[in-house]
Amino acid sequence: MKRIYEAELESKETKCYDRPLYRDVRFESASLGPPTRVSYLFTVRPEHCNKNGVLHGGCATTLIDVLTTSILFGIRRPDFWILPGVSRSLNITFLRPVPVGKEARITCELIHAGRRLAMIRAEIQRTDTGEVCVTGEHDKANIDPRL
Amino acid sequence: MKRIYEAELESKETKCYDRPLYRDVRFESASLGPPTRVSYLFTVRPEHCNKNGVLHGGCATTLIDVLTTSILFGIRRPDFWILPGVSRSLNITFLRPVPVGKEARITCELIHAGRRLAMIRAEIQRTDTGEVCVTGEHDKANIDPRL
Amino acid sequence: MKRIYEAELESKETKCYDRPLYRDVRFESASLGPPTRVSYLFTVRPEHCNKNGVLHGGCATTLIDVLTTSILFGIRRPDFWILPGVSRSLNITFLRPVPVGKEARITCELIHAGRRLAMIRAEIQRTDTGEVCVTGEHDKANIDPRL
Amino acid sequence: MKRIYEAELESKETKCYDRPLYRDVRFESASLGPPTRVSYLFTVRPEHCNKNGVLHGGCATTLIDVLTTSILFGIRRPDFWILPGVSRSLNITFLRPVPVGKEARITCELIHAGRRLAMIRAEIQRTDTGEVCVTGEHDKANIDPRL
């Protein structure tokens, strides 16, 4: 599975909105489970922050958006989530700030993958304290035209 | 009010995560109401998109995050939301894609501002068709230390 | 449309969880639009409240669940939302309490109905002050077996 | 802790909206942790269902509302969450139906308790299959007047 996720990180096209983030994301671990989980590490740089010097809510959401999506690459089969789908909703809760310079772990867990909808949960934790700083739920809709 | 919002757009520091977006956002209108509303225009460029050539969910969320926050500058008084607060949650729903090259209107409406929490709703619409493409709710917590 | 919604209110089966609420809900108005909107009136009785004597969050959510669903009866066609679907998510925000004895208006607006998913927004307002007290977003999945 | 939660279940007043549910909820286990967790068991009866004979979304939400709140009784101290607060938001996702007659486990986990806001996550699982059927996030605001 390591190979799948690392290949995914490397394959990102140059002009995408999320492209600049991939330089700072490292694959950490994956498990097909259940539960299906994947984790990444990320170091917060000034360009990921807001005026208060902490991880920007928009950046946290973008990370959660793309990294929760990556979990679907681990479960795809010819007849099941062959494409990673489109976002239906992202619900993000900000519990604590992640200060610039800190390393964070982004853990994604597949809560449910049905034929048409999948829900993946994410948590962003500081690796130095273990504190959960941001949580998110990502609801994805399958767009396989054969459905 | 125009002046407040335009000054806010111009004052953004160079290194912020949301800084690159401000070049592409234009103030459109504001009304103190009630309801308190502000709208902006935005043209979707390739660097705001995902691999499918449509506005990236992370970019849409970042726009909603920062533009809903801007509404709080319009209602601030010495003893009420003197600071724009911090995000508690962002709930975003993606209804339709916004294709690259299209112009979008981002309308923000203050639903409620209490002493400690405020909720602002946003909609991203295509200006050519009027279709609502993305909706969001942003819950903000006041961090005025005198509270 | 009045007839559709009133018939729906009356047709509820005896044993449903939401059945006791229907006695206290009155159809107010409907418009096919766009936007498609329907509103109901509701008087808060002690059995709808929590220990603080205000509308219970669970009761507010149940009202929003069933009344937003009712909007789909107004748009159904033989090939489009012939069934009212199942809930995918309910996101409810509580802005102000609704005290026992007060009348509330529950306004539901269809934000988007696609082939497979529909999103309806609701607001619960006090009719005496006009204040928005609760807001909700209801995402529904179509379960028409022909899809 | 068992005593705290059982006393809480028994103390509910007669006229509350959630009162009828308590007859069917049994305390299962609790741990102060971290993580702070409490679980309950619940059997789905016809009066908790919708027309399709599965647990009503409004009933699932009411259960999540009140049982996630109960976790705050386990952490209260004279200067910290002395009152259980009021709901700010409930975000519920319905993944699978829970059929009438089935037993469900409702597990609540405290994700974060700050001075003013607390977030508790819940999952409703079928005990026979272990499947997660409903997930929820409950954001509570502290209303201690000394804050």
Coordinates of C-alpha atoms in Angstrom, one line a residue:
Chain A
M1 CA 0.0 0.0 0.0
K2 CA 2.9 2.3 0.7
R3 CA 3.7 2.3 -3.0
I4 CA 0.1 3.3 -4.0
Y5 CA 0.1 6.3 -1.7
E6 CA 3.6 7.4 -2.5
A7 CA 2.9 7.2 -6.2
E8 CA -0.3 9.2 -5.7
L9 CA 1.7 11.9 -3.9
E10 CA 4.2 12.1 -6.7
S11 CA 1.8 12.1 -9.6
K12 CA 0.1 15.4 -8.8
E13 CA 0.0 17.7 -11.7
T14 CA 1.9 21.0 -11.6
K15 CA -0.9 23.5 -11.8
C16 CA -3.4 22.0 -9.3
Y17 CA -4.5 24.1 -6.3
D18 CA -3.2 21.4 -3.9
R19 CA 0.1 20.9 -5.7
P20 CA 2.2 23.2 -3.4
L21 CA 1.1 21.2 -0.4
Y22 CA 2.4 17.9 -1.6
R23 CA 6.0 18.9 -1.2
D24 CA 5.4 19.1 2.5
V25 CA 3.4 15.9 3.0
R26 CA 5.1 12.5 3.7
F27 CA 3.4 9.1 3.7
E28 CA 3.7 7.5 7.1
S29 CA 1.7 4.3 7.3
A30 CA -1.3 2.5 5.9
S31 CA -3.4 -0.4 6.8
L32 CA -6.2 -2.0 4.8
G33 CA -7.8 -3.1 8.1
P34 CA -10.7 -2.9 8.8
P35 CA -10.5 -0.2 9.7
T36 CA -8.8 1.1 6.6
R37 CA -6.4 3.8 7.7
V38 CA -3.6 5.9 6.2
S39 CA -1.5 8.5 7.9
Y40 CA 0.8 11.3 6.7
L41 CA 3.2 13.7 8.3
F42 CA 3.3 17.4 7.5
T43 CA 5.4 20.3 8.8
V44 CA 3.6 23.6 9.1
R45 CA 5.5 26.3 7.2
P46 CA 4.8 30.0 7.1
E47 CA 3.1 29.7 3.8
H48 CA 0.5 27.3 5.3
C49 CA -0.4 29.8 8.0
N50 CA -2.7 32.7 8.7
K51 CA -1.8 36.1 10.2
N52 CA -1.7 34.5 13.7
G53 CA 1.1 32.2 12.7
V54 CA -0.9 29.0 12.9
L55 CA -2.1 26.6 10.3
H56 CA -4.7 28.3 8.1
G57 CA -8.2 26.7 8.2
G58 CA -8.3 26.7 4.4
C59 CA -5.0 24.8 4.3
A60 CA -6.1 22.3 7.0
T61 CA -9.2 21.7 4.9
T62 CA -7.3 21.3 1.7
L63 CA -5.0 18.7 3.3
I64 CA -8.0 16.8 4.7
D65 CA -9.8 17.0 1.4
V66 CA -6.9 15.5 -0.6
L67 CA -5.6 13.0 1.9
T68 CA -8.9 11.5 2.9
T69 CA -9.5 11.1 -0.9
S70 CA -6.2 9.1 -1.1
I71 CA -7.7 6.4 1.0
L72 CA -10.0 5.5 -1.8
F73 CA -7.0 4.5 -4.0
G74 CA -6.3 1.7 -1.5
I75 CA -9.7 0.1 -1.8
R76 CA -10.4 0.5 -5.5
R77 CA -11.3 -2.6 -7.5
P78 CA -12.5 -2.7 -11.2
D79 CA -16.1 -2.6 -10.0
F80 CA -15.8 -0.5 -6.9
W81 CA -14.6 3.1 -6.6
I82 CA -12.4 2.8 -9.7
L83 CA -12.4 6.6 -9.7
P84 CA -11.9 8.6 -6.4
G85 CA -15.2 10.4 -6.7
V86 CA -16.2 14.0 -6.0
S87 CA -16.6 15.7 -2.7
R88 CA -20.2 16.1 -1.5
S89 CA -19.3 17.7 1.8
L90 CA -16.5 18.6 4.1
N91 CA -17.3 19.3 7.8
I92 CA -14.2 20.5 9.6
T93 CA -13.9 21.4 13.3
F94 CA -11.0 23.4 14.6
L95 CA -10.2 22.5 18.2
R96 CA -6.7 23.9 18.7
P97 CA -4.2 25.9 16.6
V98 CA -1.2 24.1 15.0
P99 CA 1.7 26.6 15.3
V100 CA 4.1 27.2 12.5
G101 CA 7.2 25.0 12.7
K102 CA 5.3 22.1 14.3
E103 CA 4.9 18.7 12.8
A104 CA 1.4 17.3 12.4
R105 CA 0.1 13.8 11.7
I106 CA -2.9 13.5 9.5
T107 CA -4.8 10.3 10.1
C108 CA -7.5 9.2 7.7
E109 CA -10.0 6.4 8.4
L110 CA -12.6 5.0 6.1
I111 CA -15.8 4.9 8.0
H112 CA -18.0 3.6 5.3
A113 CA -17.8 2.9 1.5
G114 CA -21.0 2.1 -0.1
R115 CA -21.6 1.8 -3.8
R116 CA -22.4 5.4 -4.3
L117 CA -21.2 7.3 -1.2
A118 CA -18.2 7.0 1.0
M119 CA -17.4 8.7 4.3
I120 CA -13.8 9.2 5.5
R121 CA -12.8 10.8 8.8
A122 CA -9.6 12.7 9.4
E123 CA -7.8 14.0 12.4
I124 CA -4.8 16.4 12.5
Q125 CA -2.7 15.9 15.6
R126 CA 0.5 17.6 16.8
T127 CA 3.1 14.9 16.9
D128 CA 5.0 16.5 19.8
T129 CA 2.0 16.6 22.2
G130 CA -0.4 14.1 20.6
E131 CA -3.2 16.7 20.8
V132 CA -6.0 16.5 18.3
C133 CA -6.2 19.9 16.7
V134 CA -8.5 19.6 13.7
T135 CA -11.1 16.9 12.9
G136 CA -12.9 16.5 9.6
E137 CA -15.5 14.4 7.8
H138 CA -15.4 14.0 4.1
D139 CA -18.4 12.7 2.2
K140 CA -17.6 11.6 -1.3
A141 CA -19.9 10.6 -4.2
N142 CA -18.9 8.0 -6.7
I143 CA -19.0 9.2 -10.3
D144 CA -18.3 6.0 -12.1
P145 CA -20.5 6.4 -15.2
R146 CA -21.5 2.7 -15.0
L147 CA -23.4 3.2 -11.8
Chain B
M1 CA -18.5 49.7 3.9
K2 CA -16.9 49.3 0.5
R3 CA -13.8 51.0 1.9
I4 CA -13.6 48.5 4.9
Y5 CA -13.7 45.5 2.7
E6 CA -11.4 46.8 0.0
A7 CA -8.8 47.8 2.6
E8 CA -9.1 44.3 4.1
L9 CA -8.4 42.7 0.7
E10 CA -5.3 44.9 0.2
S11 CA -3.9 44.5 3.7
K12 CA -3.2 40.8 3.5
E13 CA 0.4 39.9 4.3
T14 CA 2.6 38.4 1.7
K15 CA 3.2 35.0 3.2
C16 CA -0.3 33.9 4.3
Y17 CA -1.8 30.8 2.9
D18 CA -4.7 32.7 1.5
R19 CA -2.6 35.5 0.0
P20 CA -2.5 34.2 -3.6
L21 CA -6.3 34.1 -3.7
Y22 CA -6.7 37.8 -3.0
R23 CA -5.4 38.9 -6.3
D24 CA -8.4 37.2 -7.9
V25 CA -11.1 38.4 -5.5
R26 CA -13.0 41.7 -6.2
F27 CA -15.4 43.3 -3.7
E28 CA -18.8 43.6 -5.3
S29 CA -21.3 44.9 -2.7
A30 CA -22.1 45.1 1.0
S31 CA -25.1 46.0 3.1
L32 CA -25.3 46.3 6.9
G33 CA -28.9 45.2 6.7
P34 CA -30.2 43.3 8.5
P35 CA -29.4 41.0 7.0
T36 CA -25.7 41.9 6.9
R37 CA -24.4 40.8 3.6
V38 CA -21.3 41.2 1.5
S39 CA -20.5 39.8 -1.9
Y40 CA -17.3 39.3 -3.9
L41 CA -16.5 38.2 -7.5
F42 CA -13.9 35.6 -8.3
T43 CA -12.7 34.2 -11.6
V44 CA -11.6 30.5 -11.5
R45 CA -8.1 30.1 -12.9
P46 CA -6.2 26.9 -13.5
E47 CA -4.3 27.3 -10.2
H48 CA -7.6 27.2 -8.3
C49 CA -8.6 23.9 -9.8
N50 CA -8.2 20.2 -9.3
K51 CA -7.3 17.6 -11.9
N52 CA -10.8 17.7 -13.3
G53 CA -10.4 21.4 -14.3
V54 CA -13.0 22.6 -11.8
L55 CA -12.6 24.7 -8.6
H56 CA -10.8 22.7 -6.0
G57 CA -12.8 21.9 -2.8
G58 CA -9.9 23.2 -0.7
C59 CA -9.8 26.5 -2.7
A60 CA -13.6 26.9 -2.4
T61 CA -13.3 26.3 1.4
T62 CA -10.4 28.8 1.7
L63 CA -12.4 31.4 -0.1
I64 CA -15.4 30.8 2.1
D65 CA -13.3 30.8 5.2
V66 CA -11.7 34.2 4.6
L67 CA -14.6 36.0 2.9
T68 CA -17.1 35.0 5.6
T69 CA -14.7 36.3 8.2
S70 CA -14.5 39.6 6.4
I71 CA -18.2 40.3 7.2
L72 CA -17.2 40.6 10.9
F73 CA -15.1 43.7 10.0
G74 CA -18.3 45.4 9.0
I75 CA -20.1 44.9 12.4
R76 CA -17.2 45.5 14.8
R77 CA -17.5 48.0 17.6
P78 CA -15.1 48.7 20.5
D79 CA -17.0 46.2 22.6
F80 CA -18.2 43.7 20.0
W81 CA -16.1 41.5 17.8
I82 CA -13.2 43.9 17.9
L83 CA -11.2 41.0 16.6
P84 CA -12.4 38.7 13.8
G85 CA -12.2 35.6 16.0
V86 CA -11.1 32.1 15.2
S87 CA -12.8 29.4 13.2
R88 CA -14.7 26.8 15.2
S89 CA -16.1 24.9 12.2
L90 CA -16.5 25.1 8.5
N91 CA -19.3 22.9 6.9
I92 CA -19.1 23.0 3.2
T93 CA -21.4 21.3 0.7
F94 CA -20.4 20.9 -3.0
L95 CA -23.5 20.9 -5.2
R96 CA -22.1 21.5 -8.7
P97 CA -18.6 22.0 -10.1
V98 CA -17.4 25.5 -11.0
P99 CA -15.4 25.1 -14.3
V100 CA -12.1 26.9 -14.9
G101 CA -12.6 30.2 -16.6
K102 CA -16.0 30.9 -15.1
E103 CA -16.7 33.8 -12.8
A104 CA -18.3 33.1 -9.5
R105 CA -20.1 35.3 -6.9
I106 CA -19.4 34.6 -3.3
T107 CA -22.2 35.9 -1.1
C108 CA -21.8 35.9 2.6
E109 CA -24.6 36.6 5.1
L110 CA -24.3 37.0 8.8
I111 CA -26.9 34.6 10.3
H112 CA -26.1 35.4 14.0
A113 CA -23.5 37.2 16.0
G114 CA -23.7 36.7 19.7
R115 CA -21.2 37.8 22.2
R116 CA -19.0 34.7 21.9
L117 CA -20.0 32.9 18.7
A118 CA -21.0 34.1 15.2
M119 CA -22.3 32.1 12.3
I120 CA -22.0 33.2 8.7
R121 CA -23.4 31.5 5.7
A122 CA -21.8 31.6 2.2
E123 CA -22.9 30.6 -1.3
I124 CA -20.7 30.3 -4.4
Q125 CA -22.8 30.9 -7.5
R126 CA -21.8 31.0 -11.2
T127 CA -22.6 34.5 -12.4
D128 CA -23.4 33.2 -15.9
T129 CA -26.1 30.8 -14.9
G130 CA -27.0 31.9 -11.3
E131 CA -26.6 28.3 -10.1
V132 CA -25.6 27.8 -6.5
C133 CA -22.5 25.5 -6.7
V134 CA -21.1 25.5 -3.2
T135 CA -22.7 26.4 0.2
G136 CA -20.9 26.8 3.5
E137 CA -21.5 27.6 7.1
H138 CA -18.7 29.1 9.2
D139 CA -18.9 29.2 13.0
K140 CA -16.5 31.6 14.6
A141 CA -15.5 32.0 18.2
N142 CA -14.7 35.4 19.6
I143 CA -11.2 35.6 21.2
D144 CA -11.4 39.0 22.7
P145 CA -9.4 38.6 25.9
R146 CA -11.9 40.8 27.8
L147 CA -14.7 38.3 27.4
Chain C
M1 CA -49.3 22.5 -3.4
K2 CA -51.2 23.2 -0.2
R3 CA -53.1 20.0 -0.7
I4 CA -49.9 17.9 -1.2
Y5 CA -48.4 19.2 2.0
E6 CA -51.5 18.9 4.1
A7 CA -52.2 15.4 2.8
E8 CA -48.6 14.5 3.8
L9 CA -49.1 15.8 7.3
E10 CA -52.3 13.8 7.7
S11 CA -51.1 10.6 6.3
K12 CA -48.5 9.9 8.9
E13 CA -48.8 6.5 10.5
T14 CA -49.6 6.1 14.1
K15 CA -46.4 4.5 15.4
C16 CA -43.7 6.6 13.7
Y17 CA -41.2 8.4 15.9
D18 CA -42.2 11.7 14.4
R19 CA -46.0 11.1 14.7
P20 CA -46.6 13.0 17.9
L21 CA -45.0 16.1 16.3
Y22 CA -47.5 16.3 13.4
R23 CA -50.4 17.3 15.7
D24 CA -48.5 20.5 16.4
V25 CA -47.4 21.4 12.9
R26 CA -49.5 23.5 10.5
F27 CA -48.8 24.1 6.9
E28 CA -48.4 27.8 6.2
S29 CA -47.3 28.4 2.6
A30 CA -45.5 26.8 -0.4
S31 CA -44.0 28.0 -3.6
L32 CA -42.6 26.0 -6.4
G33 CA -40.3 28.9 -7.3
P34 CA -37.4 28.7 -7.9
P35 CA -36.6 28.8 -5.2
T36 CA -38.9 26.0 -4.1
R37 CA -40.0 26.8 -0.5
V38 CA -42.4 25.6 2.0
S39 CA -43.1 26.9 5.5
Y40 CA -44.9 25.5 8.5
L41 CA -45.9 26.9 11.9
F42 CA -45.3 25.1 15.2
T43 CA -46.1 25.9 18.8
V44 CA -43.5 24.8 21.3
R45 CA -45.2 22.7 24.1
P46 CA -43.6 21.3 27.2
E47 CA -43.2 17.9 25.7
H48 CA -41.0 19.4 22.9
C49 CA -38.6 20.9 25.5
N50 CA -35.6 20.0 27.5
K51 CA -35.0 20.6 31.2
N52 CA -34.3 24.3 30.5
G53 CA -37.8 24.8 29.1
V54 CA -36.7 25.5 25.6
L55 CA -37.2 23.5 22.4
H56 CA -35.1 20.3 22.6
G57 CA -32.3 20.0 20.1
G58 CA -33.5 16.5 19.2
C59 CA -37.0 17.8 18.6
A60 CA -35.8 20.7 16.4
T61 CA -33.7 18.2 14.4
T62 CA -36.7 15.8 14.0
L63 CA -38.8 18.7 12.8
I64 CA -36.2 19.8 10.3
D65 CA -35.7 16.2 9.2
V66 CA -39.3 15.5 8.3
L67 CA -40.3 19.0 7.1
T68 CA -37.3 19.4 4.7
T69 CA -38.2 16.0 3.4
S70 CA -41.7 17.1 2.6
I71 CA -40.4 19.6 0.1
L72 CA -39.5 16.7 -2.2
F73 CA -43.1 15.8 -2.5
G74 CA -43.7 19.1 -4.3
I75 CA -41.1 18.4 -7.0
R76 CA -41.6 14.7 -7.7
R77 CA -42.2 13.5 -11.2
P78 CA -42.5 9.9 -12.5
D79 CA -38.7 10.0 -13.3
F80 CA -37.4 12.3 -10.6
W81 CA -37.5 11.8 -6.8
I82 CA -40.6 9.6 -7.0
L83 CA -39.6 8.5 -3.5
P84 CA -38.5 11.0 -0.8
G85 CA -35.1 9.3 -0.4
V86 CA -33.1 8.7 2.7
S87 CA -31.1 11.0 4.9
R88 CA -27.4 11.2 4.3
S89 CA -26.6 13.9 6.7
L90 CA -28.3 16.5 9.0
N91 CA -26.1 19.5 10.1
I92 CA -27.9 21.6 12.6
T93 CA -26.8 24.8 14.3
F94 CA -28.5 26.1 17.4
L95 CA -28.2 29.9 17.5
R96 CA -30.8 30.9 20.1
P97 CA -33.3 29.0 22.3
V98 CA -37.0 28.8 21.4
P99 CA -38.9 29.1 24.7
V100 CA -41.9 27.0 25.6
G101 CA -45.2 28.6 24.5
K102 CA -43.7 30.4 21.6
E103 CA -44.7 29.9 18.0
A104 CA -42.0 29.1 15.5
R105 CA -42.0 29.2 11.7
I106 CA -40.0 26.4 10.0
T107 CA -39.0 27.5 6.5
C108 CA -37.5 24.9 4.1
E109 CA -35.8 25.8 0.8
L110 CA -34.6 23.4 -1.8
I111 CA -31.0 24.4 -2.6
H112 CA -30.3 21.7 -5.1
A113 CA -32.0 18.5 -6.4
G114 CA -29.8 16.4 -8.6
R115 CA -30.6 13.0 -9.9
R116 CA -29.1 11.2 -6.8
L117 CA -28.7 13.8 -4.1
A118 CA -30.7 16.7 -2.9
M119 CA -29.9 19.4 -0.4
I120 CA -32.6 21.3 1.5
R121 CA -32.0 24.1 4.0
A122 CA -34.2 24.9 6.9
E123 CA -34.5 27.8 9.4
I124 CA -36.6 27.9 12.6
Q125 CA -37.6 31.4 13.5
R126 CA -39.6 32.8 16.3
T127 CA -42.7 34.4 14.8
D128 CA -43.0 37.0 17.5
T129 CA -39.4 38.4 17.0
G130 CA -38.4 37.1 13.6
E131 CA -35.1 35.9 15.1
V132 CA -33.5 32.9 13.4
C133 CA -33.0 30.3 16.2
V134 CA -32.0 27.1 14.5
T135 CA -30.6 26.4 11.0
G136 CA -30.2 23.1 9.3
E137 CA -29.0 21.5 6.2
H138 CA -30.4 18.1 5.1
D139 CA -28.6 16.1 2.5
K140 CA -30.9 13.4 1.0
A141 CA -30.0 10.4 -1.2
N142 CA -32.4 9.2 -3.8
I143 CA -33.2 5.5 -3.5
D144 CA -35.2 5.0 -6.6
P145 CA -34.2 1.4 -7.6
R146 CA -34.2 2.4 -11.3
L147 CA -31.3 4.8 -10.8
Chain D
M1 CA -18.5 6.5 36.9
K2 CA -21.2 3.9 36.4
R3 CA -23.1 5.5 39.2
I4 CA -22.9 9.0 37.6
Y5 CA -24.3 7.8 34.3
E6 CA -27.0 5.6 35.7
A7 CA -28.2 8.4 38.1
E8 CA -28.3 10.7 35.1
L9 CA -30.5 8.3 33.2
E10 CA -32.9 7.9 36.1
S11 CA -33.2 11.6 37.0
K12 CA -34.8 12.7 33.8
E13 CA -38.0 14.7 34.2
T14 CA -41.3 13.3 33.1
K15 CA -42.2 15.9 30.4
C16 CA -38.9 16.3 28.5
Y17 CA -38.9 15.5 24.8
D18 CA -36.2 12.9 25.4
R19 CA -37.9 11.2 28.3
P20 CA -39.5 8.4 26.4
L21 CA -36.1 7.3 25.1
Y22 CA -34.5 6.8 28.5
R23 CA -36.7 3.7 29.2
D24 CA -34.9 2.0 26.3
V25 CA -31.3 3.1 27.0
R26 CA -29.0 1.1 29.2
F27 CA -25.6 2.2 30.5
E28 CA -22.9 -0.2 29.2
S29 CA -19.4 1.2 30.1
A30 CA -17.4 4.3 30.8
S31 CA -13.8 5.2 31.0
L32 CA -12.3 8.5 32.1
G33 CA -9.3 7.8 29.8
P34 CA -8.0 9.7 28.0
P35 CA -9.8 9.2 25.8
T36 CA -13.0 9.8 27.9
R37 CA -15.6 7.4 26.6
V38 CA -19.0 6.2 27.6
S39 CA -21.2 3.6 25.8
Y40 CA -24.9 2.7 26.1
L41 CA -27.1 0.0 24.6
F42 CA -30.4 0.7 23.0
T43 CA -33.0 -1.6 21.3
V44 CA -34.9 -0.2 18.4
R45 CA -38.6 -0.4 18.9
P46 CA -41.4 0.5 16.4
E47 CA -41.9 3.9 18.1
H48 CA -38.3 4.9 17.3
C49 CA -38.7 4.2 13.6
N50 CA -39.9 5.9 10.4
K51 CA -42.2 4.5 7.8
N52 CA -39.5 2.2 6.4
G53 CA -39.2 0.4 9.8
V54 CA -35.7 1.6 10.6
L55 CA -34.4 3.9 13.3
H56 CA -35.7 7.5 12.6
G57 CA -33.0 10.1 11.8
G58 CA -34.6 12.4 14.4
C59 CA -34.5 9.7 17.0
A60 CA -30.9 8.8 16.3
T61 CA -30.1 12.5 16.6
T62 CA -31.9 12.9 19.9
L63 CA -30.1 9.9 21.3
I64 CA -26.7 11.3 20.1
D65 CA -27.6 14.7 21.5
V66 CA -28.4 13.5 25.0
L67 CA -25.9 10.7 25.4
T68 CA -22.9 12.8 24.2
T69 CA -24.0 15.4 26.7
S70 CA -23.9 12.8 29.4
I71 CA -20.1 12.5 29.0
L72 CA -19.7 16.0 30.4
F73 CA -21.1 14.8 33.7
G74 CA -18.0 12.6 34.0
I75 CA -15.5 15.4 33.7
R76 CA -17.2 18.2 35.6
R77 CA -15.3 19.9 38.4
P78 CA -16.3 23.0 40.4
D79 CA -14.5 25.2 37.9
F80 CA -14.9 23.2 34.7
W81 CA -18.1 22.3 33.0
I82 CA -20.1 22.5 36.2
L83 CA -23.2 22.7 33.9
P84 CA -23.6 20.5 30.8
G85 CA -23.8 23.5 28.5
V86 CA -26.0 24.0 25.5
S87 CA -25.7 22.6 22.0
R88 CA -24.1 24.7 19.3
S89 CA -24.2 22.2 16.5
L90 CA -25.1 18.6 15.8
N91 CA -23.7 17.1 12.6
I92 CA -25.1 13.7 11.9
T93 CA -24.3 11.3 9.1
F94 CA -26.5 8.3 8.3
L95 CA -24.4 5.5 6.8
R96 CA -26.7 2.5 7.1
P97 CA -30.2 1.9 8.5
V98 CA -30.7 0.3 11.9
P99 CA -33.7 -2.0 11.5
V100 CA -36.5 -2.3 14.1
G101 CA -35.8 -5.0 16.7
K102 CA -32.0 -4.7 16.5
E103 CA -29.8 -3.7 19.4
A104 CA -27.4 -0.8 18.9
R105 CA -24.4 0.4 20.9
I106 CA -24.0 4.2 21.2
T107 CA -20.4 5.1 21.9
C108 CA -19.5 8.6 22.8
E109 CA -15.9 10.0 23.0
L110 CA -14.8 13.3 24.2
I111 CA -12.6 14.8 21.5
H112 CA -11.9 18.1 23.2
A113 CA -13.1 20.1 26.2
G114 CA -11.9 23.6 26.4
R115 CA -13.0 26.3 28.8
R116 CA -15.9 27.4 26.6
L117 CA -16.5 24.8 24.0
A118 CA -16.4 21.0 24.0
M119 CA -16.7 18.5 21.1
I120 CA -18.0 15.0 21.5
R121 CA -18.2 12.4 18.8
A122 CA -20.7 9.5 18.7
E123 CA -21.1 6.4 16.8
I124 CA -24.2 4.1 16.6
Q125 CA -23.3 0.6 15.8
R126 CA -25.4 -2.6 15.4
T127 CA -24.2 -5.0 18.1
D128 CA -24.9 -8.0 16.0
T129 CA -22.7 -7.0 13.0
G130 CA -20.5 -4.3 14.5
E131 CA -21.4 -2.1 11.5
V132 CA -21.2 1.7 12.2
C133 CA -24.6 3.0 11.1
V134 CA -24.7 6.6 12.2
T135 CA -22.0 9.0 13.3
G136 CA -22.3 12.4 14.9
E137 CA -20.4 15.3 16.2
H138 CA -21.8 17.5 18.9
D139 CA -20.3 20.9 19.7
K140 CA -21.4 22.2 23.1
A141 CA -21.0 25.7 24.5
N142 CA -20.4 26.2 28.2
I143 CA -22.9 28.5 29.8
D144 CA -21.4 28.8 33.3
P145 CA -22.2 32.4 34.2
R146 CA -18.8 32.9 35.8
L147 CA -17.0 32.5 32.4

